[in-house]
Coordinates of C-alpha atoms and ligand atoms in Angstrom, one line a residue:
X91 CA 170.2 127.0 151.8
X92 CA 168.4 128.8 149.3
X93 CA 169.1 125.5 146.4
X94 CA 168.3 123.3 149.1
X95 CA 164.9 124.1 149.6
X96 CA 164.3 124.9 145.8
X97 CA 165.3 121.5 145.0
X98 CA 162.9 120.2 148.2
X99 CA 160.0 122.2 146.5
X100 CA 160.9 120.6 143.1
X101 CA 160.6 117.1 144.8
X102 CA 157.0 118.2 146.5
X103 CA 156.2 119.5 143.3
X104 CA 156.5 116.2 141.1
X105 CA 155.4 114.4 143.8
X106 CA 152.3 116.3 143.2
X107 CA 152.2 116.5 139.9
X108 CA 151.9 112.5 139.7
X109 CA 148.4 112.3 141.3
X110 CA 146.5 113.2 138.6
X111 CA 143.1 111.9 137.6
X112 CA 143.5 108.6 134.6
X113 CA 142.0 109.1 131.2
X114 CA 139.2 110.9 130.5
X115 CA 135.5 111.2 131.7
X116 CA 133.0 109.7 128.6
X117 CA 129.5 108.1 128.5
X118 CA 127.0 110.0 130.1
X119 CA 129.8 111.6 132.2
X120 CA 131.4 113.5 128.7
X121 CA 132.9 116.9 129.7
X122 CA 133.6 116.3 133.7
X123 CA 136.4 117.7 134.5
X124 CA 136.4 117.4 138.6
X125 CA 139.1 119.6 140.3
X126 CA 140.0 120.1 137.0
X127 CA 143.5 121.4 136.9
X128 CA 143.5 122.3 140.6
X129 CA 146.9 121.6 142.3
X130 CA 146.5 118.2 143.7
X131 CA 146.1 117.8 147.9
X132 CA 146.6 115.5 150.0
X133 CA 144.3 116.2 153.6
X134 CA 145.9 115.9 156.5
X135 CA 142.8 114.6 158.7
X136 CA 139.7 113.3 158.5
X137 CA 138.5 116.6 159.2
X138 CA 140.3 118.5 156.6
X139 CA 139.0 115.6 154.4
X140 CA 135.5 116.2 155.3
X141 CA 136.0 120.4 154.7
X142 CA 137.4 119.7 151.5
X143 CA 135.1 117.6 150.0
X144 CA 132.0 119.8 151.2
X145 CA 132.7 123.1 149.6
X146 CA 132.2 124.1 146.3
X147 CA 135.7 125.1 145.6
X148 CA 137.9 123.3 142.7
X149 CA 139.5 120.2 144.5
X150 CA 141.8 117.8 143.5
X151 CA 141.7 115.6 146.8
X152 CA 144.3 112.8 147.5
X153 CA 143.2 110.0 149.4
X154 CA 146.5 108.2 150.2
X155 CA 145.5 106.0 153.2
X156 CA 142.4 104.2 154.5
X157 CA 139.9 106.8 156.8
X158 CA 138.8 104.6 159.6
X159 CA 135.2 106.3 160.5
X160 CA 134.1 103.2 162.4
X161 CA 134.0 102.7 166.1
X162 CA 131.3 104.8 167.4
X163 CA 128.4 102.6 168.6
X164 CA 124.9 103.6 169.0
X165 CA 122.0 101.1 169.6
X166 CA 118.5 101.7 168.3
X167 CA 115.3 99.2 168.0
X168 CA 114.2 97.7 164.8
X169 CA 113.9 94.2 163.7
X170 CA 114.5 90.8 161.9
X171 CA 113.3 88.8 159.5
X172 CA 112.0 85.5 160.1
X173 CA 111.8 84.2 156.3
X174 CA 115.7 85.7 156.8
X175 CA 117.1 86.4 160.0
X176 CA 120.2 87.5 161.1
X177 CA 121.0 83.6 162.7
X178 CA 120.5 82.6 159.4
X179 CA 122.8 84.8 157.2
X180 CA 120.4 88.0 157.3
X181 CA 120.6 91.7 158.2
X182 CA 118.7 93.8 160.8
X183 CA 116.2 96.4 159.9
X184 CA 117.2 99.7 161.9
X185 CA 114.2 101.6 163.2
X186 CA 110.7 100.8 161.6
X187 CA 110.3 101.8 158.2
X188 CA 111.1 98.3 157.3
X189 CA 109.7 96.8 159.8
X190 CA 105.8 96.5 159.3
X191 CA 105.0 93.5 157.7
X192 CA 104.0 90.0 159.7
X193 CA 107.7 88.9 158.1
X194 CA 108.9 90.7 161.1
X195 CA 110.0 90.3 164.8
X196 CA 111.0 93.6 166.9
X197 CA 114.2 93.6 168.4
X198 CA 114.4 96.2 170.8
X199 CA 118.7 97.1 171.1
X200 CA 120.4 97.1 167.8
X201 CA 124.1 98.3 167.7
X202 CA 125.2 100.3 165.1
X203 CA 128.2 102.4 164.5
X204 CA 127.1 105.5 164.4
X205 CA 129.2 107.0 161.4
X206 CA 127.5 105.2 159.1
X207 CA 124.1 107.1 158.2
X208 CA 125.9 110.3 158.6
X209 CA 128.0 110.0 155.0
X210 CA 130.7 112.7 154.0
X211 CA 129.2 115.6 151.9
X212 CA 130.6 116.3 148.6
X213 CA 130.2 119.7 146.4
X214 CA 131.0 120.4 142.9
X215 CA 134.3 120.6 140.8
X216 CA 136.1 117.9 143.1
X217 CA 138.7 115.4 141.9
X218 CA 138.7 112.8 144.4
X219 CA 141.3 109.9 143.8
X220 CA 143.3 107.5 145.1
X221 CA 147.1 107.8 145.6
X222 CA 148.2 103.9 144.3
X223 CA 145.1 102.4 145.4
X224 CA 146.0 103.3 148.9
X225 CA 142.2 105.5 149.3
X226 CA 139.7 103.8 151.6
X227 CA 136.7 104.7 153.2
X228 CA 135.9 102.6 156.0
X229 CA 132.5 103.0 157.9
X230 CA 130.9 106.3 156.0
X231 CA 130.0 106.8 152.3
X232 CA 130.2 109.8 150.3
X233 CA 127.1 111.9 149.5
X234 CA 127.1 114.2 146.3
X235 CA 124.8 116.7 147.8
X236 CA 122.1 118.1 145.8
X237 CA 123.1 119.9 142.7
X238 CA 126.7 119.4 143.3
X239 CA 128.3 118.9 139.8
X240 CA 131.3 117.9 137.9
X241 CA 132.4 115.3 140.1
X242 CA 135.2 112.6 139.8
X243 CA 135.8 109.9 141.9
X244 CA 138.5 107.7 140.8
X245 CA 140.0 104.5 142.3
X246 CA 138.9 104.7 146.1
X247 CA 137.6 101.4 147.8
X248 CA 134.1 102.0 150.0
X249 CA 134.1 99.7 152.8
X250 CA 132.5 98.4 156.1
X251 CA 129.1 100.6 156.8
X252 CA 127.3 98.7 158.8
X253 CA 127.5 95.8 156.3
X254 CA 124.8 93.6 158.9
X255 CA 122.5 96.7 159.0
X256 CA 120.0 97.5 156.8
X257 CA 119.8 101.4 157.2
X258 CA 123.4 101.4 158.3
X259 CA 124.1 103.7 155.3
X260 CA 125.3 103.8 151.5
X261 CA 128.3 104.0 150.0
X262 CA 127.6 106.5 147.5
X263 CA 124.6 108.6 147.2
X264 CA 123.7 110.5 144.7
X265 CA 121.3 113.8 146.2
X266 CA 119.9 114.7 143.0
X267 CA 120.8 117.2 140.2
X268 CA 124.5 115.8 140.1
X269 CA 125.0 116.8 136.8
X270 CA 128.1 115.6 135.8
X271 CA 130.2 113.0 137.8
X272 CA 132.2 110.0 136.9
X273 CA 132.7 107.2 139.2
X274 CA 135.7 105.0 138.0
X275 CA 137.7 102.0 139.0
X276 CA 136.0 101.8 142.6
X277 CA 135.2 99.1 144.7
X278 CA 132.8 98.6 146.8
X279 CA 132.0 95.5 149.3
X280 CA 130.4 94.9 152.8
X281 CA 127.6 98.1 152.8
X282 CA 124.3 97.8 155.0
X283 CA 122.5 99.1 152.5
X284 CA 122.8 100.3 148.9
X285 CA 126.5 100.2 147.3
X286 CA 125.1 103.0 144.8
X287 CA 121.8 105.0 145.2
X288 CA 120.8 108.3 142.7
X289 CA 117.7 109.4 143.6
X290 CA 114.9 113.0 143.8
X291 CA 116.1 114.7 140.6
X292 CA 118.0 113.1 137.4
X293 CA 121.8 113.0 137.7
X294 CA 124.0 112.6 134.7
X295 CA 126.8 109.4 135.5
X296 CA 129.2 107.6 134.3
X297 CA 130.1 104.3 136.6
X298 CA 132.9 102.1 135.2
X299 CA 135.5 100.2 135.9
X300 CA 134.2 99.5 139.0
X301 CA 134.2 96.4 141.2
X302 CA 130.8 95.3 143.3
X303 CA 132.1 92.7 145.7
X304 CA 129.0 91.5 147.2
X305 CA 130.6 88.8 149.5
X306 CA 129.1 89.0 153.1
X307 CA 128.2 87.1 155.6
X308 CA 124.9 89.3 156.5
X309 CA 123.1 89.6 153.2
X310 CA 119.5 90.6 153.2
X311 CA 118.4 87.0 150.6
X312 CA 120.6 85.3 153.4
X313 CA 122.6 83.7 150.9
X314 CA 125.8 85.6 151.3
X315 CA 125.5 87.9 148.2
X316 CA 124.7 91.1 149.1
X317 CA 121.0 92.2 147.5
X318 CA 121.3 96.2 147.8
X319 CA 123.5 96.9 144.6
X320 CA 122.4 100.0 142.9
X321 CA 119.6 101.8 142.1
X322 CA 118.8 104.8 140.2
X323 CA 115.1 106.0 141.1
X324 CA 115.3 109.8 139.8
X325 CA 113.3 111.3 137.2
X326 CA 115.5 112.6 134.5
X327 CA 118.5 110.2 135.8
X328 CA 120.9 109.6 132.6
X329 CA 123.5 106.4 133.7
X330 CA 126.4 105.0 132.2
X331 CA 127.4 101.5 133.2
X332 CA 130.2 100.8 131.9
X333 CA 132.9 97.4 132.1
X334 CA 131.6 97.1 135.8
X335 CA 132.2 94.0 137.6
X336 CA 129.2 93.1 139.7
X337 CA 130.2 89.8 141.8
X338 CA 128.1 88.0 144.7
X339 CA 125.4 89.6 144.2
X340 CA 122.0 89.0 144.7
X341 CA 119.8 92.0 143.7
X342 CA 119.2 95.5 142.2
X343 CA 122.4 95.1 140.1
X344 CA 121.2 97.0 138.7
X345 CA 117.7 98.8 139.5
X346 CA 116.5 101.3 137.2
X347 CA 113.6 103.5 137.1
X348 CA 110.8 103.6 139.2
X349 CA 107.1 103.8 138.0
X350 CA 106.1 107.1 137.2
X351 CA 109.8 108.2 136.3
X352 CA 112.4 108.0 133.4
X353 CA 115.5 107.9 132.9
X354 CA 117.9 107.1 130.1
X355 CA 120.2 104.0 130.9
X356 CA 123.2 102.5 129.1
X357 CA 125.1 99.4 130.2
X358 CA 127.7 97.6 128.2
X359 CA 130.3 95.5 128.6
X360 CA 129.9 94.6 132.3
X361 CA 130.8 91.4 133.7
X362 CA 128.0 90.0 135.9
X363 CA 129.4 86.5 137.7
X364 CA 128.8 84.2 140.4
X365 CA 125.1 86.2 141.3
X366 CA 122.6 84.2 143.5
X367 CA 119.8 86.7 142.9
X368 CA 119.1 89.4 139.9
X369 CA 121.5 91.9 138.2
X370 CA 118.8 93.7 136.2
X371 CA 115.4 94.8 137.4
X372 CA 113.3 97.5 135.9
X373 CA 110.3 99.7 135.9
X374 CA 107.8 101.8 133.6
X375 CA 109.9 104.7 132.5
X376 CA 113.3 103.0 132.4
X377 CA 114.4 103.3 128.6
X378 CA 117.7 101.4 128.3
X379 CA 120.1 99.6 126.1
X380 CA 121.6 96.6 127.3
X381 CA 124.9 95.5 125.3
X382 CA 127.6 93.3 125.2
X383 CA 127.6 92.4 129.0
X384 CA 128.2 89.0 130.0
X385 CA 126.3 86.9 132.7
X386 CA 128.1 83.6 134.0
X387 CA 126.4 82.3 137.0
X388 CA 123.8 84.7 137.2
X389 CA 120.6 83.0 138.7
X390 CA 118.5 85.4 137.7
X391 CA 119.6 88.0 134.7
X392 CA 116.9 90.1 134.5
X393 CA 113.4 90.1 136.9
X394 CA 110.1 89.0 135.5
X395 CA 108.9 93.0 136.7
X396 CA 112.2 94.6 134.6
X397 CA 111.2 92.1 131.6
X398 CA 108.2 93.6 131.6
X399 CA 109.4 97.3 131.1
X400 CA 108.3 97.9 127.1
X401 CA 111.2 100.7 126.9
X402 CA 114.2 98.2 127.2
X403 CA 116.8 97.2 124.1
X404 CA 118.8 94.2 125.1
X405 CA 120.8 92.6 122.3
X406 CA 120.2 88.9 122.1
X407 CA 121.4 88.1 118.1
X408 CA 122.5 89.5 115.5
X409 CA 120.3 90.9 114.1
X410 CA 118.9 93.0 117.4
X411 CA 122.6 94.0 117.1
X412 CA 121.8 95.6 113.5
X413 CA 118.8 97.2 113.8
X414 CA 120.3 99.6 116.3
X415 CA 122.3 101.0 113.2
X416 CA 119.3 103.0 111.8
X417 CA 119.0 104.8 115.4
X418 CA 122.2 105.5 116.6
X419 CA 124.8 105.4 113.8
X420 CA 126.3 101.6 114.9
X421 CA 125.8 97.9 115.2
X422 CA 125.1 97.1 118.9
X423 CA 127.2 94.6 120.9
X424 CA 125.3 91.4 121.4
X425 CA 125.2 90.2 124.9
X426 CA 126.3 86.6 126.3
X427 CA 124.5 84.8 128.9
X428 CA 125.8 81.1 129.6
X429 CA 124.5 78.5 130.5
X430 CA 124.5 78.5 134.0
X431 CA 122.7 82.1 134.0
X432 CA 119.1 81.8 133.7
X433 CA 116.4 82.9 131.2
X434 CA 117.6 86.5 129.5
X435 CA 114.3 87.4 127.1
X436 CA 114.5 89.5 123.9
X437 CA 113.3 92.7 124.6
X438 CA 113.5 94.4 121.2
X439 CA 111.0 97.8 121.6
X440 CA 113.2 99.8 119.1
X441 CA 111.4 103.0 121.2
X442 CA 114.7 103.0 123.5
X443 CA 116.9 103.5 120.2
X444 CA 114.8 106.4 119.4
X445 CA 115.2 108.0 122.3
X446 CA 119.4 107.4 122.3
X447 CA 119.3 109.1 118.7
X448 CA 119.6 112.2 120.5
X449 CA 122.0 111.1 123.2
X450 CA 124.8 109.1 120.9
X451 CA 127.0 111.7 122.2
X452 CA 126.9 110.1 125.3
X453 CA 126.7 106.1 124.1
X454 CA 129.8 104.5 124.4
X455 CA 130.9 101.9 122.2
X456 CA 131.1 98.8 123.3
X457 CA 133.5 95.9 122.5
X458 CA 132.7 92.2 121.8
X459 CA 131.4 90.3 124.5
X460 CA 133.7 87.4 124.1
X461 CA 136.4 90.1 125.5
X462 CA 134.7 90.9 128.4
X463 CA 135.3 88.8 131.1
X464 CA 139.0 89.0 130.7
X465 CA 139.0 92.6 130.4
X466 CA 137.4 94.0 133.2
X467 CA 138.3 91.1 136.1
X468 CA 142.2 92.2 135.1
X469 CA 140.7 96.1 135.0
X470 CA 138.2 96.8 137.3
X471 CA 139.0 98.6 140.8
X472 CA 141.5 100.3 142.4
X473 CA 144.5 97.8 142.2
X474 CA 144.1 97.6 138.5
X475 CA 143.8 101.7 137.7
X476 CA 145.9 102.5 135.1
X477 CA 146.5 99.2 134.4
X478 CA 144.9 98.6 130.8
X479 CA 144.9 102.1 128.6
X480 CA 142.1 100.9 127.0
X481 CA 139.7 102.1 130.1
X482 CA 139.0 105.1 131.1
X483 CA 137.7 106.5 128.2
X484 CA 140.1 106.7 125.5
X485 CA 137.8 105.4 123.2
X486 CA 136.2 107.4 120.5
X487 CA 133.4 107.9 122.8
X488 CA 135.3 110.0 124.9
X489 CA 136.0 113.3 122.5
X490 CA 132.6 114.8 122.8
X491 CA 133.2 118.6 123.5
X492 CA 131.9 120.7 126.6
X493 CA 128.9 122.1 124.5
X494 CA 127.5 118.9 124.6
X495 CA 127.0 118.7 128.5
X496 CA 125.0 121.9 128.2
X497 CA 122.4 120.7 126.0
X498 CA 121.7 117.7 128.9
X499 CA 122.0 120.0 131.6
X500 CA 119.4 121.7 130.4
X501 CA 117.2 118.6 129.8
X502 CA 118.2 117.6 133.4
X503 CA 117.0 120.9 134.4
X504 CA 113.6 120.5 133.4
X505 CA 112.7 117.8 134.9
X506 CA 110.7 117.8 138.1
X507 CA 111.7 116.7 141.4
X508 CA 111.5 113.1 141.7
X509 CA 110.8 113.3 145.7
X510 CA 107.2 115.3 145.4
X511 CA 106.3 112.1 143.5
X512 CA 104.9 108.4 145.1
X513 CA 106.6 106.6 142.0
X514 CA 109.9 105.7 144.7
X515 CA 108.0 104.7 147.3
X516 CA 105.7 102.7 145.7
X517 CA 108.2 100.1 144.7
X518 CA 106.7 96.4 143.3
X519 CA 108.3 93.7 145.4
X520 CA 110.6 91.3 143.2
X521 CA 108.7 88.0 143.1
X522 CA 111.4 85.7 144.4
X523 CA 112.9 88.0 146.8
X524 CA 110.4 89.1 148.9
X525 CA 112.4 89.7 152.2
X526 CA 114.5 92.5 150.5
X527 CA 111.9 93.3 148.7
X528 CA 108.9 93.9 151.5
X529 CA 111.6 96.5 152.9
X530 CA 111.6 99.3 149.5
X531 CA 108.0 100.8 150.2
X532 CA 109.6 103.1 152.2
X533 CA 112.8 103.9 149.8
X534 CA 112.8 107.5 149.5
X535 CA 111.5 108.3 152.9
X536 CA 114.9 106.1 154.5
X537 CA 117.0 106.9 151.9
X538 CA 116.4 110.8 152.9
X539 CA 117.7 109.7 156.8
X540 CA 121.1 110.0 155.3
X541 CA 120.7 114.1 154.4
X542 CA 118.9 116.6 155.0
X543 CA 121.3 118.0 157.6
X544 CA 122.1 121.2 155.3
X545 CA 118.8 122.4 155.4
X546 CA 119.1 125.4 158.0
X547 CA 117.2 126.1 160.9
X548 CA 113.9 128.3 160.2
X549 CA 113.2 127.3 156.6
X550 CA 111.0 124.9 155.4
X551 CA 111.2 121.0 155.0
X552 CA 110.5 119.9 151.2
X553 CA 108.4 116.1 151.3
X554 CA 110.7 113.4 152.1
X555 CA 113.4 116.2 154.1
X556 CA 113.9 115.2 157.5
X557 CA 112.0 117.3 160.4
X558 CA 113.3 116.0 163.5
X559 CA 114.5 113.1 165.4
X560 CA 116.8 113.1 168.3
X561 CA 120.2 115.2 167.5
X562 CA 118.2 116.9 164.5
X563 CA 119.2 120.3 164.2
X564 CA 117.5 121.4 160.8
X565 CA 114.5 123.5 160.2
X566 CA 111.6 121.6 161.7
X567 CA 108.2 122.9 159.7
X568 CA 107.5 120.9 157.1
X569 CA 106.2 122.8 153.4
X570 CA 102.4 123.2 152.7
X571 CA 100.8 119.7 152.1
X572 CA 102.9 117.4 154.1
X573 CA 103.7 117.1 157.7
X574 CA 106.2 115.5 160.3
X575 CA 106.0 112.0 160.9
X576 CA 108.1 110.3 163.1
X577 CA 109.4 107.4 161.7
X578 CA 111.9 106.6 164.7
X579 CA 113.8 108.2 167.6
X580 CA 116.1 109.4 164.9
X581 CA 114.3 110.6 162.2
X582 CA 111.3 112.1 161.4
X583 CA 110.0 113.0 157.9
X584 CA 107.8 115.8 156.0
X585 CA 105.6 113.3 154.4
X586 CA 102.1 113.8 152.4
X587 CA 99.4 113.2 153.8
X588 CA 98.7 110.9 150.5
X589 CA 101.6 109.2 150.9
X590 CA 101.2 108.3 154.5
X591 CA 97.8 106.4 153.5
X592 CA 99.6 104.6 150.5
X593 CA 102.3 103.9 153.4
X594 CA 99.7 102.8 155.7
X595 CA 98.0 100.4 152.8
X596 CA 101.7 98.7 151.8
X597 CA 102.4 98.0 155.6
X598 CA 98.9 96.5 156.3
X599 CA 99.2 94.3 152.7
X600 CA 99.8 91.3 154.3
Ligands
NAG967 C1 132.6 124.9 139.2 O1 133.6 125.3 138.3 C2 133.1 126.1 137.2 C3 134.3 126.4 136.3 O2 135.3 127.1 137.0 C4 132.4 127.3 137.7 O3 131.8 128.0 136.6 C5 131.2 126.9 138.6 O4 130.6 128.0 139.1 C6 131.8 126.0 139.7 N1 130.6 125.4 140.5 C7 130.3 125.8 141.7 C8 129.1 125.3 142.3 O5 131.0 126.6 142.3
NAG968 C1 123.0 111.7 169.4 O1 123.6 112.4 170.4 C2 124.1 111.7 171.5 C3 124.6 112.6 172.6 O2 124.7 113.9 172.1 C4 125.1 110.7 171.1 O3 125.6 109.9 172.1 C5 124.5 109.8 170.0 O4 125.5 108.9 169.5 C6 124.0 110.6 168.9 N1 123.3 109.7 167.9 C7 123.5 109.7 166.6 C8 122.7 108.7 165.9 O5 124.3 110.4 166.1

């Protein structure tokens, strides 16, 4: 008896001992450790799942079949487009922050699974990976909440949230003050609304090896590529985009910046292909480097608006490629756009270098471009993890010690909260996509819809927190300065009373 269930435990134990996180955490995401060297666990419910992710406590967290959140339904006004609607390929607005302009019709009864805006919370010191690509989150994203830190997420697929629904929820949110997490050979496809979204404070990522299947049949440019990619509107944010491969998309692929914020952005070696829209768009404060990414099919590489951003590096020639060895120690990678991919400016302001001198800790290298496209559409995502031991950072990017992170978390620190600032809502529309576009003015006030739900009863809501709505539970007095504006049955915001003129001017602009 006594061998029989030491040799069961043995079994359990190596069974164990082979989910384990792949490769190492680099780029902006040097020195994450996750769950660290937690005993790895697989939940046994969706509700142990939830409790395990929310708490702070070291995790490693097994996801080893797909969570099927969906099937809930809920119906709530809003509207359509009519330069877009849903009969032609479109999405539906839920409630009406996107829903002022004359672009507009009111429908009174959209259905909506309900699971959707309410995403799983996640705290610090988690592992959270995939047992054989088997890890799927269907119907409800993850939300790092704010200040949680030292996050992985590693090979789970984010699926089917409200992909027709605009409002319907993100796949992965970023709260603000994540300091520390790696997101790494993901995928994510049919979302309602942003596939990626960092936003208040700066959070230090890493996103790589990740797949951004933008194939649907409801996409907000109605041409079946889905426009909400990513977007990372925090002050302080510092992003890693690493050997991503963005596909069918049409916009904010990414977005970085917003005016009146900064943030430190490096993307290399990502495969952009088959994109009726934009992959890059910018704004005042965004200082990034742009290297040895490739762009086949991309209508649209980077906006007129992120063109226009005098803080971006992107490596058209040889000789862009060499100047960046007097900043940062190395020759960039020069980029490749082909020609089906339209126009890709030099943009050759040697200020983003300087500001990388400090940061090369954090660069990655980057290989050639002609490598690329093989590379990451045999790497990227969950089916390929582990697949190519050149990913994951094993790279000599990847070595930086612990004592680096604590320099940058400091920096990160220091920065001041994004959402007491009018930069997010205040977005520019992208000149040729105005239907997406007309729906950011109100960014940070939705985006907040999906949170909030910590704050306790009797304290007081921040700007942009939520303060009511049916089934709102939180605190409902709002801090000095702002005040609770309903926005819908379901949510109601602490809002400025500055903001809610500049709100009140973007919705009567037309
Ligand atoms: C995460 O783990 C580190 C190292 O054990 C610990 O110092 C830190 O307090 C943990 N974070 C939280 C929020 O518990
Ligand atoms: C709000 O609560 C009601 C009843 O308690 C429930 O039927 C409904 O689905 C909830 N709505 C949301 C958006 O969670």
């Amino acid at each position: 008896m006594l061998l029989q269930s030491a040799s069961i435990l043995l079994a359990a134990a190596s069974a164990v001992s082979a989910q384990a996180v792949v490769g190492t955490a680099y780029g902006f995401a040097t020195g994450v450790t996750g769950g660290g060297d937690a005993v790895a666990a697989t939940p046994s419910s969706a509700e142990e799942l939830a409790e395990w992710l929310s708490d702070d406590t070291a995790r490693v967290i097994v996801i080893d079949q797909e969570y099927d959140f969906t099937g809930t339904t809920g119906t709530d006004s809003g509207c359509d487009r009519i330069s877009c609607s849903v009969s032609g390929g479109g999405q539906y607005y839920l409630g009406d922050i996107s829903c002022g302009s004359s672009d507009n019709t009111a429908v009174s009864s959209i259905s909506y699974d309900t699971a959707g805006p309410s995403p799983l919370a996640v705290g610090s010191n988690k592992s959270i990976i995939s047992s054989n690509g088997q890890g799927v989150l269907k119907g409800k994203g993850l939300s790092l909440q704010s200040d949680a830190s030292n996050v992985i997420i590693q090979g789970i697929e984010f699926t089917n949230i409200n992909p027709g629904i605009v409002w319907g929820g993100d796949a992965l949110d970023f709260q603000g003050g994540n300091d520390g997490v790696w997101v790494d050979h993901c995928k994510f496809s049919l979302i309602g609304r942003q596939f990626v979204v960092s936003h208040y404070t700066g959070s230090r990522l890493t996103l790589s090896n990740n797949e951004f299947d933008g194939v649907t049949t409801t996409s907000a440019s109605c041409n079946n590529n889905h426009y909400w990619t990513m977007m990372f509107i925090a002050d302080g944010d510092q992003v890693t985009l690493d050997r991503n491969y963005f596909h069918d998309v049409s916009g904010r692929a990414p977005k970085l910046g917003a005016d009146g914020v900064s943030g430190n952005f490096q993307a290399s070696n990502n495969y952009f292909s088959n994109m009726d829209g934009h992959a890059f768009d910018a704004y005042d404060g965004a200082i990034a480097i742009l290297e040895g990414n490739v762009f086949e099919s991309v209508t649209t590489p980077i906006t007129e608006q992120g063109a226009s951003v005098s803080t971006i590096f992107n490596v058209v020639d040889d000789a862009a490629a060499s100047s960046c060895e007097s900043y940062i120690g190395r020759a960039c990678a020069v980029n490749s756009v082909d020609s089906g991919s339209g126009d890709w400016p030099a943009l050759s302001d040697t200020s983003a270098l300087s500001s990388f001198s400090s940061l090369t800790d954090y660069l990655v290298e980057p290989i050639a471009a002609s490598e690329v496209a093989s590379l990451v559409s045999s790497n990227a995502g969950p089916a390929n993890l582990g697949s190519d031991s050149t990913s994951g950072g094993t790279d000599a990017s990847a070595t930086t010690p612990a004592a680096v992170v604590e320099t940058t978390a400091a920096a990160v620190v220091e920065t001041p909260v994004a959402e007491t600032t009018a930069a997010a809502v205040v977005e520019t529309p992208v000149a040729q996509e105005e239907a997406p576009a007309a729906a950011t003015t109100t960014e940070a006030a939705a985006a907040a819809t999906e949170t909030a739900s910590e704050s306790a009863s009797g304290e007081e809501v921040q700007q942009w927190g939520q303060c009511g709505g049916s089934n709102w539970t939180g605190a409902t007095t709002c801090a000095a300065g702002t005040s609770c504006v309903a926005y819908n049955d379901w949510y109601s915001q602490c809002v400025s009373s500055a903001e809610r003129r500049m709100k009140r001017a973007l919705r009567h602009r037309h």
